Short mmCIF file of C-alpha atoms in Angstrom, two decimals:
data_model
loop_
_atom_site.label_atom_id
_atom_site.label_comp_id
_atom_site.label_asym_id
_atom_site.label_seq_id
_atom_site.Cartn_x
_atom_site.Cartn_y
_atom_site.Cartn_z
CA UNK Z 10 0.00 0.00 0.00
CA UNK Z 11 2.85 2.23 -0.87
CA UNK Z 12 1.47 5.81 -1.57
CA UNK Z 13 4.58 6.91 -3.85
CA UNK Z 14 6.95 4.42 -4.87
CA UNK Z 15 10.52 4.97 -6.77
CA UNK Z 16 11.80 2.30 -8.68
CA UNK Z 17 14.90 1.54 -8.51
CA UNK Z 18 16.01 2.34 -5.22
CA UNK Z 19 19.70 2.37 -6.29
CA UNK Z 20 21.59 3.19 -9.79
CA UNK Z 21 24.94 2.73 -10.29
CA UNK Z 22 25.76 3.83 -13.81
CA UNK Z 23 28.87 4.91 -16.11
CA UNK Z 24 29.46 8.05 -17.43
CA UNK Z 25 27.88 9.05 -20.91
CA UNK Z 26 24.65 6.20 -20.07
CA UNK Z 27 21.18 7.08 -20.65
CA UNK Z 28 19.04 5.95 -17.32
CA UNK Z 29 15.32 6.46 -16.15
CA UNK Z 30 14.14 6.49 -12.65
CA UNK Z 31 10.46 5.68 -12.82
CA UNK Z 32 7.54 6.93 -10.08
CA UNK Z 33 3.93 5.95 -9.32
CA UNK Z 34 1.38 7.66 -6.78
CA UNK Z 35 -2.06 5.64 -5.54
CA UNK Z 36 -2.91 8.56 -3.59
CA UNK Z 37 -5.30 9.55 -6.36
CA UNK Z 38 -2.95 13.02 -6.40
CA UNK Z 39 -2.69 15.68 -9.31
CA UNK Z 40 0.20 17.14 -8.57
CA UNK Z 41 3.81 15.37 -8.92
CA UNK Z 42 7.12 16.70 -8.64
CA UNK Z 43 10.67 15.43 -9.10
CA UNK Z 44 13.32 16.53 -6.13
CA UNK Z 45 17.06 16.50 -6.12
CA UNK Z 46 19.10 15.87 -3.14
CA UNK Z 47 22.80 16.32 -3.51
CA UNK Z 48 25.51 15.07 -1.03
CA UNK Z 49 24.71 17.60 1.46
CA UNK Z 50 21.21 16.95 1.94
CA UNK Z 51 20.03 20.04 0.14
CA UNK Z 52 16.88 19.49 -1.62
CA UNK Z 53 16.06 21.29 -4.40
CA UNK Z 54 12.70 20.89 -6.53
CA UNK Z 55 13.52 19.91 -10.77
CA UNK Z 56 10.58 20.08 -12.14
CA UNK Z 57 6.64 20.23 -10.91
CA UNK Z 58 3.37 18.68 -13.19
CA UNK Z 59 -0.22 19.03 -12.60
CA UNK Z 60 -2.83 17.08 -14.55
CA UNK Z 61 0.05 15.78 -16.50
CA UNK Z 62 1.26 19.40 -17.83
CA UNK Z 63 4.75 20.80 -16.93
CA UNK Z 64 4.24 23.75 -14.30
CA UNK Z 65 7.53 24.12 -12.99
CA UNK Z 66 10.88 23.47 -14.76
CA UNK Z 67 13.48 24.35 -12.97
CA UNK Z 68 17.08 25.30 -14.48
CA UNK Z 69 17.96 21.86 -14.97
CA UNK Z 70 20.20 20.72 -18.14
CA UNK Z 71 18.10 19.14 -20.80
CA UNK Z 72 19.26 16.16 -20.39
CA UNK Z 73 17.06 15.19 -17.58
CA UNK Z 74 13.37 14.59 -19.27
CA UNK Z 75 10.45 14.29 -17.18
CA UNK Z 76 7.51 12.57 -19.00
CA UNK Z 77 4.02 11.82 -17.06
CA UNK Z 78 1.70 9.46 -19.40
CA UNK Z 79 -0.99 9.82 -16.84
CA UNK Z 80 -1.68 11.88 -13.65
CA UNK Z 81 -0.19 9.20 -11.35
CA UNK Z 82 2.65 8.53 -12.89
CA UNK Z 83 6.24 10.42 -13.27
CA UNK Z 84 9.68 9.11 -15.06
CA UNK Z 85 12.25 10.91 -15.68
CA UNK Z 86 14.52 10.05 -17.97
CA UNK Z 87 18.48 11.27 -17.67
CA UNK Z 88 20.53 11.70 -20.77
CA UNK Z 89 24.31 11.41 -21.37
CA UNK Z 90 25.11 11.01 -17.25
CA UNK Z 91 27.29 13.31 -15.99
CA UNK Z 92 29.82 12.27 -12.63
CA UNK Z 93 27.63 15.21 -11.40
CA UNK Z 94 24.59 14.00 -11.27
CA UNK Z 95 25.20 11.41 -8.59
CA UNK Z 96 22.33 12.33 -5.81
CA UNK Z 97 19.48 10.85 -4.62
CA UNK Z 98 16.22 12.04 -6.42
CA UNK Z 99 12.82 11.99 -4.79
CA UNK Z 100 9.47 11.97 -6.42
CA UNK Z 101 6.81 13.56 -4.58
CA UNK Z 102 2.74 13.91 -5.08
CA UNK Z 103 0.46 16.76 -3.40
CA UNK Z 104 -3.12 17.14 -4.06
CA UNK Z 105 -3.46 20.34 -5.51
CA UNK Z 106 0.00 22.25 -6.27
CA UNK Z 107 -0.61 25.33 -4.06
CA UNK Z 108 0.70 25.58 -0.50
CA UNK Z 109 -0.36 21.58 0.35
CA UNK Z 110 1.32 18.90 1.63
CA UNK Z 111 3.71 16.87 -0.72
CA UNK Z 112 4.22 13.33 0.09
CA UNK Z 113 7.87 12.06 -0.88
CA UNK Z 114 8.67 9.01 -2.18
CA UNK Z 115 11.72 6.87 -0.66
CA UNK Z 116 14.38 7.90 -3.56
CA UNK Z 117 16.51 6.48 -6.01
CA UNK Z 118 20.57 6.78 -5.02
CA UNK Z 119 21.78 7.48 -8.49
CA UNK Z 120 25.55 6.91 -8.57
CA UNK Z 121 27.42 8.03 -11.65
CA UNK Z 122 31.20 6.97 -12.17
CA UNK C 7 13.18 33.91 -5.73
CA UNK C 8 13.00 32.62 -2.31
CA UNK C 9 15.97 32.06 -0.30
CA UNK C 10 15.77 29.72 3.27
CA UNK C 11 18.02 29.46 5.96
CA UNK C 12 18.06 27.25 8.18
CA UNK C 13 19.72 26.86 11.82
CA UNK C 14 21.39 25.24 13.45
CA UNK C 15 23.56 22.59 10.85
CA UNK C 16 23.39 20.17 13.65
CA UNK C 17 21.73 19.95 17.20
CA UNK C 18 22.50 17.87 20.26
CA UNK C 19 19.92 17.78 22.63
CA UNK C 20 19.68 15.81 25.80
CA UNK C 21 16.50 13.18 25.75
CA UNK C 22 13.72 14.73 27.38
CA UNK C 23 14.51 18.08 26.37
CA UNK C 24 13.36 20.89 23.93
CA UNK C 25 14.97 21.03 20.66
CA UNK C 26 14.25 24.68 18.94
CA UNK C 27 15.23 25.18 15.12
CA UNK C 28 14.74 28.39 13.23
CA UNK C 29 14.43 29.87 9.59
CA UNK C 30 14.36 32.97 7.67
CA UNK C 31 12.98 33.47 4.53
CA UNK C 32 13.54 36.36 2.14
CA UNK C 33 9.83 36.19 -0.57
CA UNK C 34 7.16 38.36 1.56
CA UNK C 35 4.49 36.60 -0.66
CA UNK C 36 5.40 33.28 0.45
CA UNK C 37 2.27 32.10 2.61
CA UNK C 38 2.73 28.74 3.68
CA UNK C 39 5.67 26.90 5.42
CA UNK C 40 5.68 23.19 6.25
CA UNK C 41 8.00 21.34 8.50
CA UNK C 42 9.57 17.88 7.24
CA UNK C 43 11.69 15.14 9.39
CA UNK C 44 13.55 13.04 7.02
CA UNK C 45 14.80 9.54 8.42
CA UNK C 46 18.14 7.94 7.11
CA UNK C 47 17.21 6.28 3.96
CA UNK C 48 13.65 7.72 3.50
CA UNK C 49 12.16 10.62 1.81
CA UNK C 50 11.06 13.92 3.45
CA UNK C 51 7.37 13.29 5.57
CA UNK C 52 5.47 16.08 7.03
CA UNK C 53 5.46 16.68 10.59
CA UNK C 54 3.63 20.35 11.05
CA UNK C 55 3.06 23.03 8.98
CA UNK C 56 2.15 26.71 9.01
CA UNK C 57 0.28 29.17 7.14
CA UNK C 58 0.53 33.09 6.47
CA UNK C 59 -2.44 34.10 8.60
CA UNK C 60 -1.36 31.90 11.58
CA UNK C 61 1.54 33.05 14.05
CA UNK C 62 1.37 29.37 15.84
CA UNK C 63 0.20 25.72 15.88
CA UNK C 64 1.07 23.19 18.19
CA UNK C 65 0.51 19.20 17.70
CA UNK C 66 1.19 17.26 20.63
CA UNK C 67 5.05 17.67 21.25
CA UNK C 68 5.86 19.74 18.32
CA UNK C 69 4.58 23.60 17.44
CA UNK C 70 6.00 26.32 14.94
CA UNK C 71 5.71 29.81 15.43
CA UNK C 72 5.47 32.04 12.61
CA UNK C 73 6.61 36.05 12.68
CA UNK C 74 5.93 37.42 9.16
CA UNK C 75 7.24 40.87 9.86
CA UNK C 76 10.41 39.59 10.87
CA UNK C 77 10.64 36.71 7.92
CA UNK C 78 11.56 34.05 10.18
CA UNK C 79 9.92 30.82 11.80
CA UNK C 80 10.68 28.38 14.16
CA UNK C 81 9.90 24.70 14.90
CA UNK C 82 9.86 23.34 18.77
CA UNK C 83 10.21 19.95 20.51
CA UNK C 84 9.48 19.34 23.92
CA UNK C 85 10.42 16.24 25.88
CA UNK C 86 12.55 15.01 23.31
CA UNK C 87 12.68 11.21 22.17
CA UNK C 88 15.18 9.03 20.36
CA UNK C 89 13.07 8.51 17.71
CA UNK C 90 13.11 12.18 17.01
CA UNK C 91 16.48 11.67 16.09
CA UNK C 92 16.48 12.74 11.79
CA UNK C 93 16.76 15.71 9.55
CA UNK C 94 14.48 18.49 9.80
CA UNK C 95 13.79 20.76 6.92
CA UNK C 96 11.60 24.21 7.17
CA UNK C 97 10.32 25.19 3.80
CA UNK C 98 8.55 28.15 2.08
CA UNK C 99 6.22 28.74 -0.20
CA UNK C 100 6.20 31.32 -2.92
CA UNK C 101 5.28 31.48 -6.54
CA UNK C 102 3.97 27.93 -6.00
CA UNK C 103 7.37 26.78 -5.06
CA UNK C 104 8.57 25.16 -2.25
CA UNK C 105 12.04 26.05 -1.39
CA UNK C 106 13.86 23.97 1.19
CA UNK C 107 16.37 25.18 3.80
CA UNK C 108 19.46 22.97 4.18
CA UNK C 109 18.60 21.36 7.05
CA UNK C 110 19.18 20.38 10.77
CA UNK C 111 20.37 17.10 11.68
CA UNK C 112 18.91 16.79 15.62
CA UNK C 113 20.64 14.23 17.95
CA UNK C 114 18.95 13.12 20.70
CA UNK C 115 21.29 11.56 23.25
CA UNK C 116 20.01 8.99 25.74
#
């Protein structure tokens, strides 16, 4: 009865692979959002979709690609991996996408050498 | 946009007592300002949050206090537990945008 789950938990990848980190809410939510968390545990919102249309994108490369086929669903899809990219990345659902609360899924350690 | 700081980095508190962490935040417009206690190896959950027209809420053992003229708020614990051991992270919200602080890891020694 997981209300947003991540899969895969951990990605270890090379450098110059193309790698998607997929997400799925039940909590019948129509807002999703994509986090990032770097090594310092400063988390930092990518990108932001309601009904399935792009509200926020943040100033993130274009390699990273969110796509949402249906409101409770979120991949994102990472281009040409960069050693910088290693973080973990949450997905997160809120009901509504003003001023509500967003619940985070567990995150996917993406590790990039 | 908005900017959040958060302090302290880290916090040692002895079990059983309070545990006080505090933010500022630089949007006026933001209006709402949740609390979240992240465990090792989980994602961010929730614990209390706060909105513009409020100056406090409490919930058991935790409250937040909220001073809009001076841009900053504050999240309290009384009679602290081990399991209260985590991250905390104050956010604000402006534009539709939460922005995160960078976090207090709290230590609650037995």
């Amino acid at each position: 009865d997981t209300a947003v789950s991540q899969t895969p938990k951990y990605l270890v990848t090379q450098m110059g692979n193309d790698k998607s980190i997929k997400c799925e809410q039940n909590l019948g939510h129509d807002t999703m959002y994509w986090y990032k968390q770097d090594s310092k545990k400063f988390l930092k919102i990518m990108f932001s979709y309601n009904n399935k249309e792009l509200i926020i994108n943040e100033t993130v490369p274009n390699r990273f690609s969110p796509k949402s086929p249906d409101k409770a669903h979120l991949n994102l899809h990472i281009n040409s991996l960069e050693l910088g990219d290693s973080a973990v990345y949450f997905c997160a659902s809120s009901q509504g996408w003003v001023n509500t609360e967003a619940f985070f899924g567990q995150g996917t350690r993406l590790t990039v050498v | 946009g908005e900017n959040v700081e958060q302090h302290p980095s880290t916090l040692s508190v002895q079990e059983g007592d309070s545990a006080v962490i505090k933010c500022t935040y630089s949007d006026s417009a933001s209006n709402y300002f949740p609390w979240y206690k992240q465990e090792l190896g989980k994602g961010p959950q929730l614990i209390i949050d706060i909105r513009s027209n409020v100056g406090e809420k409490k919930d058991q053992r935790i409250a937040v206090t909220l001073n809009k003229t001076a841009k900053h708020f504050s999240l309290h614990i009384t009679e602290t537990q081990p399991e209260d051991s985590a991250v905390y992270f104050c956010a604000a919200s402006s534009n539709e945008k939460l922005t995160f602080g960078t976090g207090t890891r709290l230590t609650i020694i037995p």
